[in-house]
Amino acid sequence: MSSTNDVGSCCTRRSFLGATLSIASVASASLLLSGHIAAGNKPPQSKLRTYNGGTDPYPIPWLDKNGSHNQPAGPQLEPSHIYHFKGQVARCADFVGMGTDNKGNRIAFGTPTTDYGFMQGEYLAGRTSQTGEFTHI
Amino acid sequence: MVPIPKGGLIISSDGKTATLQMENVAVVDQPKWPALDAVGTPAIMSFKMTWKATNEKINYDDPQKQFRVEGYSATAQLEAQVKVPSIGFSWKSDPLSASHANFGIIGYEVNGRYYSPMK
């Protein structure tokens, strides 16, 4: 069966589903955007505002030193990407599968770092409990 | 990490199976990741993923790192479609049943302020 080397440079470099982590930057951008928009809605100056921080989840401090909410999946490793969290979690990694591109080339997907997961539950942020559902893809 | 839209995640009442489905998620195709010079290209991904618990129980408890997980080893499967419009590339996986993950876990976790050591 055709490997990734058979399908030209466009696809040989495609380890995607290892494109995993990059979503964090997209999410960050959108969060920044919301913050920017929110900045325009200034409260009246007469009101004293308490800054409790954002409601975004904390990353796991010792696993995720760059704050990207991303760490490997595996035995004895923490499944959650969120610190101060309780709830349902699932993780998986090291996928094996195949697919077809728009030129009919068969391309495998999955590497040991191709990991996915979700967290559904309660977490602490902004000095109070929040609830949410998040995925890492 | 991104929020899951309402209805995107379905977990069974016993917590042993889950299905995550999302459409048109903005991602970055970064084939050379984690190389420092890895170039990222905007891409769109739709996918469906399932987890099913096996009979193998998992119990992690780490007082130093303040986390505990109680759950099961799981099988996981994925089907996905990806489009990278700027280079005219798209890709679609074989059906869900044709894939598998070599590692999977599903369960319940507490960490940080919600963690208390087992007595």
PDB file of C-alpha atoms in Angstrom:
ATOM      1  CA  MET A   1       0.000   0.000   0.000  1.00  0.00           C
ATOM      2  CA  SER A   2       1.150   3.442  -0.742  1.00  0.00           C
ATOM      3  CA  SER A   3       3.019   5.083   2.021  1.00  0.00           C
ATOM      4  CA  THR A   4       3.284   8.778   2.526  1.00  0.00           C
ATOM      5  CA  ASN A   5       6.436   8.731   0.425  1.00  0.00           C
ATOM      6  CA  ASP A   6       4.479   7.795  -2.658  1.00  0.00           C
ATOM      7  CA  VAL A   7       2.312  10.795  -2.890  1.00  0.00           C
ATOM      8  CA  GLY A   8       4.495  13.764  -3.531  1.00  0.00           C
ATOM      9  CA  SER A   9       5.835  16.503  -1.369  1.00  0.00           C
ATOM     10  CA  CYS A  10       2.448  17.914  -0.518  1.00  0.00           C
ATOM     11  CA  CYS A  11       1.549  14.791   1.321  1.00  0.00           C
ATOM     12  CA  THR A  12       4.850  13.395   2.470  1.00  0.00           C
ATOM     13  CA  ARG A  13       5.021  16.134   5.025  1.00  0.00           C
ATOM     14  CA  ARG A  14       1.548  15.472   6.245  1.00  0.00           C
ATOM     15  CA  SER A  15       1.712  13.942   9.671  1.00  0.00           C
ATOM     16  CA  PHE A  16      -1.441  15.740  10.445  1.00  0.00           C
ATOM     17  CA  LEU A  17      -3.587  14.512  13.035  1.00  0.00           C
ATOM     18  CA  GLY A  18      -0.247  15.330  14.490  1.00  0.00           C
ATOM     19  CA  ALA A  19      -1.485  18.774  13.612  1.00  0.00           C
ATOM     20  CA  THR A  20      -2.887  18.341  17.015  1.00  0.00           C
ATOM     21  CA  LEU A  21      -1.296  20.942  19.023  1.00  0.00           C
ATOM     22  CA  SER A  22      -1.662  23.773  16.747  1.00  0.00           C
ATOM     23  CA  ILE A  23      -5.249  24.203  17.646  1.00  0.00           C
ATOM     24  CA  ALA A  24      -4.094  25.714  20.893  1.00  0.00           C
ATOM     25  CA  SER A  25      -2.776  28.723  19.071  1.00  0.00           C
ATOM     26  CA  VAL A  26      -6.006  29.146  17.189  1.00  0.00           C
ATOM     27  CA  ALA A  27      -7.937  28.968  20.415  1.00  0.00           C
ATOM     28  CA  SER A  28      -5.605  31.459  22.011  1.00  0.00           C
ATOM     29  CA  ALA A  29      -6.115  33.831  19.151  1.00  0.00           C
ATOM     30  CA  SER A  30      -9.850  33.647  19.533  1.00  0.00           C
ATOM     31  CA  LEU A  31      -9.588  34.187  23.252  1.00  0.00           C
ATOM     32  CA  LEU A  32      -7.403  37.188  22.683  1.00  0.00           C
ATOM     33  CA  LEU A  33      -9.922  38.468  20.219  1.00  0.00           C
ATOM     34  CA  SER A  34     -12.735  38.119  22.716  1.00  0.00           C
ATOM     35  CA  GLY A  35     -10.628  39.961  25.250  1.00  0.00           C
ATOM     36  CA  HIS A  36      -9.979  42.712  22.778  1.00  0.00           C
ATOM     37  CA  ILE A  37     -13.632  43.073  22.008  1.00  0.00           C
ATOM     38  CA  ALA A  38     -14.501  42.944  25.686  1.00  0.00           C
ATOM     39  CA  ALA A  39     -12.013  45.710  26.342  1.00  0.00           C
ATOM     40  CA  GLY A  40     -14.278  48.031  24.446  1.00  0.00           C
ATOM     41  CA  ASN A  41     -17.106  47.453  26.901  1.00  0.00           C
ATOM     42  CA  LYS A  42     -15.623  49.442  29.724  1.00  0.00           C
ATOM     43  CA  PRO A  43     -17.640  49.686  32.929  1.00  0.00           C
ATOM     44  CA  PRO A  44     -18.585  53.124  34.180  1.00  0.00           C
ATOM     45  CA  GLN A  45     -15.617  54.713  35.910  1.00  0.00           C
ATOM     46  CA  SER A  46     -17.557  55.180  39.106  1.00  0.00           C
ATOM     47  CA  LYS A  47     -17.850  51.428  39.619  1.00  0.00           C
ATOM     48  CA  LEU A  48     -15.013  49.653  41.348  1.00  0.00           C
ATOM     49  CA  ARG A  49     -14.084  46.522  39.438  1.00  0.00           C
ATOM     50  CA  THR A  50     -12.480  43.471  40.983  1.00  0.00           C
ATOM     51  CA  TYR A  51     -10.087  41.622  38.733  1.00  0.00           C
ATOM     52  CA  ASN A  52     -10.336  37.928  39.450  1.00  0.00           C
ATOM     53  CA  GLY A  53      -8.602  36.712  36.350  1.00  0.00           C
ATOM     54  CA  GLY A  54     -10.087  35.019  33.350  1.00  0.00           C
ATOM     55  CA  THR A  55     -12.310  31.989  33.260  1.00  0.00           C
ATOM     56  CA  ASP A  56      -9.939  30.017  31.059  1.00  0.00           C
ATOM     57  CA  PRO A  57      -8.760  26.757  32.644  1.00  0.00           C
ATOM     58  CA  TYR A  58      -5.283  26.524  34.165  1.00  0.00           C
ATOM     59  CA  PRO A  59      -2.754  24.245  32.458  1.00  0.00           C
ATOM     60  CA  ILE A  60      -1.039  21.508  34.466  1.00  0.00           C
ATOM     61  CA  PRO A  61       1.894  23.448  35.971  1.00  0.00           C
ATOM     62  CA  TRP A  62       4.697  20.880  35.830  1.00  0.00           C
ATOM     63  CA  LEU A  63       3.659  19.228  32.574  1.00  0.00           C
ATOM     64  CA  ASP A  64       2.864  22.252  30.569  1.00  0.00           C
ATOM     65  CA  LYS A  65       5.429  24.919  31.258  1.00  0.00           C
ATOM     66  CA  ASN A  66       4.591  26.909  28.153  1.00  0.00           C
ATOM     67  CA  GLY A  67       0.909  27.025  29.012  1.00  0.00           C
ATOM     68  CA  SER A  68      -0.317  25.371  25.842  1.00  0.00           C
ATOM     69  CA  HIS A  69      -2.633  22.924  27.626  1.00  0.00           C
ATOM     70  CA  ASN A  70      -0.816  20.078  26.016  1.00  0.00           C
ATOM     71  CA  GLN A  71       1.077  17.113  27.380  1.00  0.00           C
ATOM     72  CA  PRO A  72       1.587  13.544  26.222  1.00  0.00           C
ATOM     73  CA  ALA A  73      -0.920  10.772  26.807  1.00  0.00           C
ATOM     74  CA  GLY A  74       0.146   7.451  28.281  1.00  0.00           C
ATOM     75  CA  PRO A  75       0.073   5.069  31.219  1.00  0.00           C
ATOM     76  CA  GLN A  76       0.478   6.741  34.624  1.00  0.00           C
ATOM     77  CA  LEU A  77       0.204  10.150  33.010  1.00  0.00           C
ATOM     78  CA  GLU A  78      -2.487  12.582  33.921  1.00  0.00           C
ATOM     79  CA  PRO A  79      -5.278  12.562  31.322  1.00  0.00           C
ATOM     80  CA  SER A  80      -6.540  16.065  32.031  1.00  0.00           C
ATOM     81  CA  HIS A  81      -4.968  19.112  30.435  1.00  0.00           C
ATOM     82  CA  ILE A  82      -6.644  21.272  33.081  1.00  0.00           C
ATOM     83  CA  TYR A  83      -5.407  21.871  36.613  1.00  0.00           C
ATOM     84  CA  HIS A  84      -7.845  22.334  39.531  1.00  0.00           C
ATOM     85  CA  PHE A  85     -10.274  20.062  37.738  1.00  0.00           C
ATOM     86  CA  LYS A  86     -12.696  17.269  38.578  1.00  0.00           C
ATOM     87  CA  GLY A  87     -14.762  15.398  36.066  1.00  0.00           C
ATOM     88  CA  GLN A  88     -14.962  12.928  33.248  1.00  0.00           C
ATOM     89  CA  VAL A  89     -11.877  12.506  31.092  1.00  0.00           C
ATOM     90  CA  ALA A  90     -10.704  10.405  28.199  1.00  0.00           C
ATOM     91  CA  ARG A  91      -7.471  10.285  26.274  1.00  0.00           C
ATOM     92  CA  CYS A  92      -6.115   8.241  23.411  1.00  0.00           C
ATOM     93  CA  ALA A  93      -2.927   8.277  21.403  1.00  0.00           C
ATOM     94  CA  ASP A  94      -0.881   6.460  18.834  1.00  0.00           C
ATOM     95  CA  PHE A  95      -3.596   6.064  16.220  1.00  0.00           C
ATOM     96  CA  VAL A  96      -3.314   3.689  13.313  1.00  0.00           C
ATOM     97  CA  GLY A  97      -5.498   4.347  10.290  1.00  0.00           C
ATOM     98  CA  MET A  98      -5.682   5.205   6.626  1.00  0.00           C
ATOM     99  CA  GLY A  99      -7.388   7.728   4.442  1.00  0.00           C
ATOM    100  CA  THR A 100      -7.509   9.142   0.941  1.00  0.00           C
ATOM    101  CA  ASP A 101      -6.645  12.619  -0.261  1.00  0.00           C
ATOM    102  CA  ASN A 102      -8.381  14.625  -2.967  1.00  0.00           C
ATOM    103  CA  LYS A 103      -6.040  13.170  -5.591  1.00  0.00           C
ATOM    104  CA  GLY A 104      -6.848   9.603  -4.675  1.00  0.00           C
ATOM    105  CA  ASN A 105      -3.617   8.954  -2.821  1.00  0.00           C
ATOM    106  CA  ARG A 106      -3.806   6.653   0.149  1.00  0.00           C
ATOM    107  CA  ILE A 107      -2.238   8.290   3.177  1.00  0.00           C
ATOM    108  CA  ALA A 108      -1.798   6.832   6.632  1.00  0.00           C
ATOM    109  CA  PHE A 109      -2.478   8.868   9.735  1.00  0.00           C
ATOM    110  CA  GLY A 110      -1.390   8.603  13.313  1.00  0.00           C
ATOM    111  CA  THR A 111       1.856   8.862  15.218  1.00  0.00           C
ATOM    112  CA  PRO A 112       2.637   8.312  18.898  1.00  0.00           C
ATOM    113  CA  THR A 113       2.078  12.024  19.435  1.00  0.00           C
ATOM    114  CA  THR A 114      -1.283  11.984  17.706  1.00  0.00           C
ATOM    115  CA  ASP A 115      -3.382  12.209  20.801  1.00  0.00           C
ATOM    116  CA  TYR A 116      -6.882  13.350  21.554  1.00  0.00           C
ATOM    117  CA  GLY A 117      -8.922  13.778  24.652  1.00  0.00           C
ATOM    118  CA  PHE A 118     -11.759  15.515  26.404  1.00  0.00           C
ATOM    119  CA  MET A 119     -12.467  16.933  29.824  1.00  0.00           C
ATOM    120  CA  GLN A 120     -15.991  17.506  31.068  1.00  0.00           C
ATOM    121  CA  GLY A 121     -16.580  18.838  34.538  1.00  0.00           C
ATOM    122  CA  GLU A 122     -15.746  21.499  37.060  1.00  0.00           C
ATOM    123  CA  TYR A 123     -12.601  23.579  37.232  1.00  0.00           C
ATOM    124  CA  LEU A 124     -11.368  26.557  39.163  1.00  0.00           C
ATOM    125  CA  ALA A 125     -10.683  29.804  37.366  1.00  0.00           C
ATOM    126  CA  GLY A 126     -11.351  33.441  38.136  1.00  0.00           C
ATOM    127  CA  ARG A 127     -11.439  32.501  41.838  1.00  0.00           C
ATOM    128  CA  THR A 128     -14.586  30.484  41.434  1.00  0.00           C
ATOM    129  CA  SER A 129     -15.833  27.178  40.097  1.00  0.00           C
ATOM    130  CA  GLN A 130     -16.598  26.941  36.408  1.00  0.00           C
ATOM    131  CA  THR A 131     -18.041  24.112  34.378  1.00  0.00           C
ATOM    132  CA  GLY A 132     -17.152  23.211  30.853  1.00  0.00           C
ATOM    133  CA  GLU A 133     -16.364  20.686  28.163  1.00  0.00           C
ATOM    134  CA  PHE A 134     -13.056  20.907  26.351  1.00  0.00           C
ATOM    135  CA  THR A 135     -11.208  18.838  23.845  1.00  0.00           C
ATOM    136  CA  HIS A 136      -7.600  18.540  22.877  1.00  0.00           C
ATOM    137  CA  ILE A 137      -7.216  17.505  19.264  1.00  0.00           C
TER     138      ILE A 137
ATOM    139  CA  MET B   1      -7.566  22.893  23.624  1.00  0.00           C
ATOM    140  CA  VAL B   2     -10.966  24.223  22.608  1.00  0.00           C
ATOM    141  CA  PRO B   3     -14.465  24.250  24.083  1.00  0.00           C
ATOM    142  CA  ILE B   4     -16.779  21.542  22.781  1.00  0.00           C
ATOM    143  CA  PRO B   5     -19.994  22.883  21.230  1.00  0.00           C
ATOM    144  CA  LYS B   6     -23.241  21.874  22.881  1.00  0.00           C
ATOM    145  CA  GLY B   7     -24.166  18.327  21.923  1.00  0.00           C
ATOM    146  CA  GLY B   8     -20.705  17.529  20.632  1.00  0.00           C
ATOM    147  CA  LEU B   9     -19.846  15.194  23.470  1.00  0.00           C
ATOM    148  CA  ILE B  10     -22.063  12.312  24.520  1.00  0.00           C
ATOM    149  CA  ILE B  11     -21.054  10.222  27.508  1.00  0.00           C
ATOM    150  CA  SER B  12     -23.006   7.157  28.562  1.00  0.00           C
ATOM    151  CA  SER B  13     -24.650   7.189  31.971  1.00  0.00           C
ATOM    152  CA  ASP B  14     -22.130   4.687  33.327  1.00  0.00           C
ATOM    153  CA  GLY B  15     -19.236   6.751  31.989  1.00  0.00           C
ATOM    154  CA  LYS B  16     -17.842   3.824  30.036  1.00  0.00           C
ATOM    155  CA  THR B  17     -18.378   5.031  26.493  1.00  0.00           C
ATOM    156  CA  ALA B  18     -18.111   8.437  24.893  1.00  0.00           C
ATOM    157  CA  THR B  19     -18.532   9.928  21.455  1.00  0.00           C
ATOM    158  CA  LEU B  20     -17.009  13.257  20.499  1.00  0.00           C
ATOM    159  CA  GLN B  21     -18.058  14.801  17.225  1.00  0.00           C
ATOM    160  CA  MET B  22     -17.141  18.259  15.934  1.00  0.00           C
ATOM    161  CA  GLU B  23     -17.513  19.947  12.578  1.00  0.00           C
ATOM    162  CA  ASN B  24     -15.302  22.503  10.861  1.00  0.00           C
ATOM    163  CA  VAL B  25     -12.870  23.085  13.681  1.00  0.00           C
ATOM    164  CA  ALA B  26     -10.193  25.629  12.816  1.00  0.00           C
ATOM    165  CA  VAL B  27      -6.805  23.995  13.230  1.00  0.00           C
ATOM    166  CA  VAL B  28      -3.316  24.610  11.940  1.00  0.00           C
ATOM    167  CA  ASP B  29      -1.713  22.069   9.660  1.00  0.00           C
ATOM    168  CA  GLN B  30       1.871  21.966  10.830  1.00  0.00           C
ATOM    169  CA  PRO B  31       3.513  18.955   9.227  1.00  0.00           C
ATOM    170  CA  LYS B  32       6.988  19.617  10.615  1.00  0.00           C
ATOM    171  CA  TRP B  33       5.848  20.060  14.193  1.00  0.00           C
ATOM    172  CA  PRO B  34       7.597  20.069  16.683  1.00  0.00           C
ATOM    173  CA  ALA B  35      10.491  21.539  14.687  1.00  0.00           C
ATOM    174  CA  LEU B  36      11.125  25.140  15.682  1.00  0.00           C
ATOM    175  CA  ASP B  37      10.849  26.262  12.070  1.00  0.00           C
ATOM    176  CA  ALA B  38       7.613  24.326  11.467  1.00  0.00           C
ATOM    177  CA  VAL B  39       5.342  26.323   9.222  1.00  0.00           C
ATOM    178  CA  GLY B  40       1.660  26.362  10.085  1.00  0.00           C
ATOM    179  CA  THR B  41      -1.133  26.569   7.528  1.00  0.00           C
ATOM    180  CA  PRO B  42      -4.779  27.212   8.435  1.00  0.00           C
ATOM    181  CA  ALA B  43      -6.898  24.091   8.064  1.00  0.00           C
ATOM    182  CA  ILE B  44     -10.386  22.866   8.860  1.00  0.00           C
ATOM    183  CA  MET B  45     -11.075  19.556  10.544  1.00  0.00           C
ATOM    184  CA  SER B  46     -14.256  17.580  11.147  1.00  0.00           C
ATOM    185  CA  PHE B  47     -14.124  14.380  13.106  1.00  0.00           C
ATOM    186  CA  LYS B  48     -15.917  11.733  15.097  1.00  0.00           C
ATOM    187  CA  MET B  49     -14.177   9.845  17.840  1.00  0.00           C
ATOM    188  CA  THR B  50     -15.314   7.105  20.178  1.00  0.00           C
ATOM    189  CA  TRP B  51     -13.988   5.646  23.403  1.00  0.00           C
ATOM    190  CA  LYS B  52     -15.190   2.348  24.861  1.00  0.00           C
ATOM    191  CA  ALA B  53     -14.009   1.067  28.219  1.00  0.00           C
ATOM    192  CA  THR B  54     -12.470  -2.384  28.412  1.00  0.00           C
ATOM    193  CA  ASN B  55     -12.597  -4.582  31.513  1.00  0.00           C
ATOM    194  CA  GLU B  56      -9.136  -3.410  32.572  1.00  0.00           C
ATOM    195  CA  LYS B  57      -9.474  -1.017  35.491  1.00  0.00           C
ATOM    196  CA  ILE B  58      -7.098   1.881  35.911  1.00  0.00           C
ATOM    197  CA  ASN B  59      -6.348   3.640  39.151  1.00  0.00           C
ATOM    198  CA  TYR B  60      -3.694   6.336  39.271  1.00  0.00           C
ATOM    199  CA  ASP B  61      -3.075   8.229  42.475  1.00  0.00           C
ATOM    200  CA  ASP B  62      -0.173  10.639  42.753  1.00  0.00           C
ATOM    201  CA  PRO B  63      -0.139  12.716  45.949  1.00  0.00           C
ATOM    202  CA  GLN B  64       2.963  14.614  44.821  1.00  0.00           C
ATOM    203  CA  LYS B  65       1.374  15.774  41.599  1.00  0.00           C
ATOM    204  CA  GLN B  66      -2.024  15.893  43.201  1.00  0.00           C
ATOM    205  CA  PHE B  67      -4.085  13.888  40.810  1.00  0.00           C
ATOM    206  CA  ARG B  68      -6.185  10.743  40.927  1.00  0.00           C
ATOM    207  CA  VAL B  69      -7.783   8.896  38.037  1.00  0.00           C
ATOM    208  CA  GLU B  70     -10.263   6.079  38.363  1.00  0.00           C
ATOM    209  CA  GLY B  71     -11.364   4.511  35.152  1.00  0.00           C
ATOM    210  CA  TYR B  72     -10.702   1.950  32.514  1.00  0.00           C
ATOM    211  CA  SER B  73      -8.354   1.261  29.712  1.00  0.00           C
ATOM    212  CA  ALA B  74     -10.303   2.002  26.546  1.00  0.00           C
ATOM    213  CA  THR B  75     -10.435   1.300  22.874  1.00  0.00           C
ATOM    214  CA  ALA B  76     -10.625   4.402  20.712  1.00  0.00           C
ATOM    215  CA  GLN B  77     -11.505   4.952  17.080  1.00  0.00           C
ATOM    216  CA  LEU B  78     -11.484   7.983  14.843  1.00  0.00           C
ATOM    217  CA  GLU B  79     -12.787   9.148  11.505  1.00  0.00           C
ATOM    218  CA  ALA B  80     -11.913  12.578  10.210  1.00  0.00           C
ATOM    219  CA  GLN B  81     -11.834  14.939   7.283  1.00  0.00           C
ATOM    220  CA  VAL B  82      -9.284  17.697   6.867  1.00  0.00           C
ATOM    221  CA  LYS B  83      -9.130  20.541   4.382  1.00  0.00           C
ATOM    222  CA  VAL B  84      -6.215  22.879   3.814  1.00  0.00           C
ATOM    223  CA  PRO B  85      -7.827  25.396   1.440  1.00  0.00           C
ATOM    224  CA  SER B  86      -4.737  27.491   0.713  1.00  0.00           C
ATOM    225  CA  ILE B  87      -2.963  24.562  -0.947  1.00  0.00           C
ATOM    226  CA  GLY B  88      -6.057  22.848  -2.316  1.00  0.00           C
ATOM    227  CA  PHE B  89      -5.535  19.793  -0.181  1.00  0.00           C
ATOM    228  CA  SER B  90      -8.155  17.641   1.483  1.00  0.00           C
ATOM    229  CA  TRP B  91      -8.115  14.227   3.071  1.00  0.00           C
ATOM    230  CA  LYS B  92     -10.745  11.868   4.380  1.00  0.00           C
ATOM    231  CA  SER B  93     -10.120   8.901   6.588  1.00  0.00           C
ATOM    232  CA  ASP B  94     -11.527   5.456   6.147  1.00  0.00           C
ATOM    233  CA  PRO B  95     -14.613   4.737   8.275  1.00  0.00           C
ATOM    234  CA  LEU B  96     -14.384   4.811  12.042  1.00  0.00           C
ATOM    235  CA  SER B  97     -14.220   1.037  12.332  1.00  0.00           C
ATOM    236  CA  ALA B  98     -11.008   0.928  10.296  1.00  0.00           C
ATOM    237  CA  SER B  99      -8.912   2.808  12.852  1.00  0.00           C
ATOM    238  CA  HIS B 100      -7.655   2.123  16.326  1.00  0.00           C
ATOM    239  CA  ALA B 101      -5.487   3.735  18.962  1.00  0.00           C
ATOM    240  CA  ASN B 102      -2.752   1.883  20.783  1.00  0.00           C
ATOM    241  CA  PHE B 103      -3.469   3.778  23.969  1.00  0.00           C
ATOM    242  CA  GLY B 104      -6.810   4.782  25.425  1.00  0.00           C
ATOM    243  CA  ILE B 105      -8.268   5.635  28.793  1.00  0.00           C
ATOM    244  CA  ILE B 106     -11.662   6.790  30.017  1.00  0.00           C
ATOM    245  CA  GLY B 107     -12.606   7.646  33.571  1.00  0.00           C
ATOM    246  CA  TYR B 108     -12.979  10.249  36.260  1.00  0.00           C
ATOM    247  CA  GLU B 109     -10.205  12.534  37.456  1.00  0.00           C
ATOM    248  CA  VAL B 110      -9.629  14.970  40.276  1.00  0.00           C
ATOM    249  CA  ASN B 111      -6.577  17.189  40.555  1.00  0.00           C
ATOM    250  CA  GLY B 112      -5.258  20.353  42.160  1.00  0.00           C
ATOM    251  CA  ARG B 113      -7.618  21.862  44.685  1.00  0.00           C
ATOM    252  CA  TYR B 114     -10.108  19.037  44.199  1.00  0.00           C
ATOM    253  CA  TYR B 115      -7.552  16.385  45.107  1.00  0.00           C
ATOM    254  CA  SER B 116      -7.279  14.885  48.567  1.00  0.00           C
ATOM    255  CA  PRO B 117      -4.955  11.973  49.336  1.00  0.00           C
ATOM    256  CA  MET B 118      -6.473   8.520  49.778  1.00  0.00           C
ATOM    257  CA  LYS B 119      -6.667   7.490  53.421  1.00  0.00           C
TER     258      LYS B 119
END
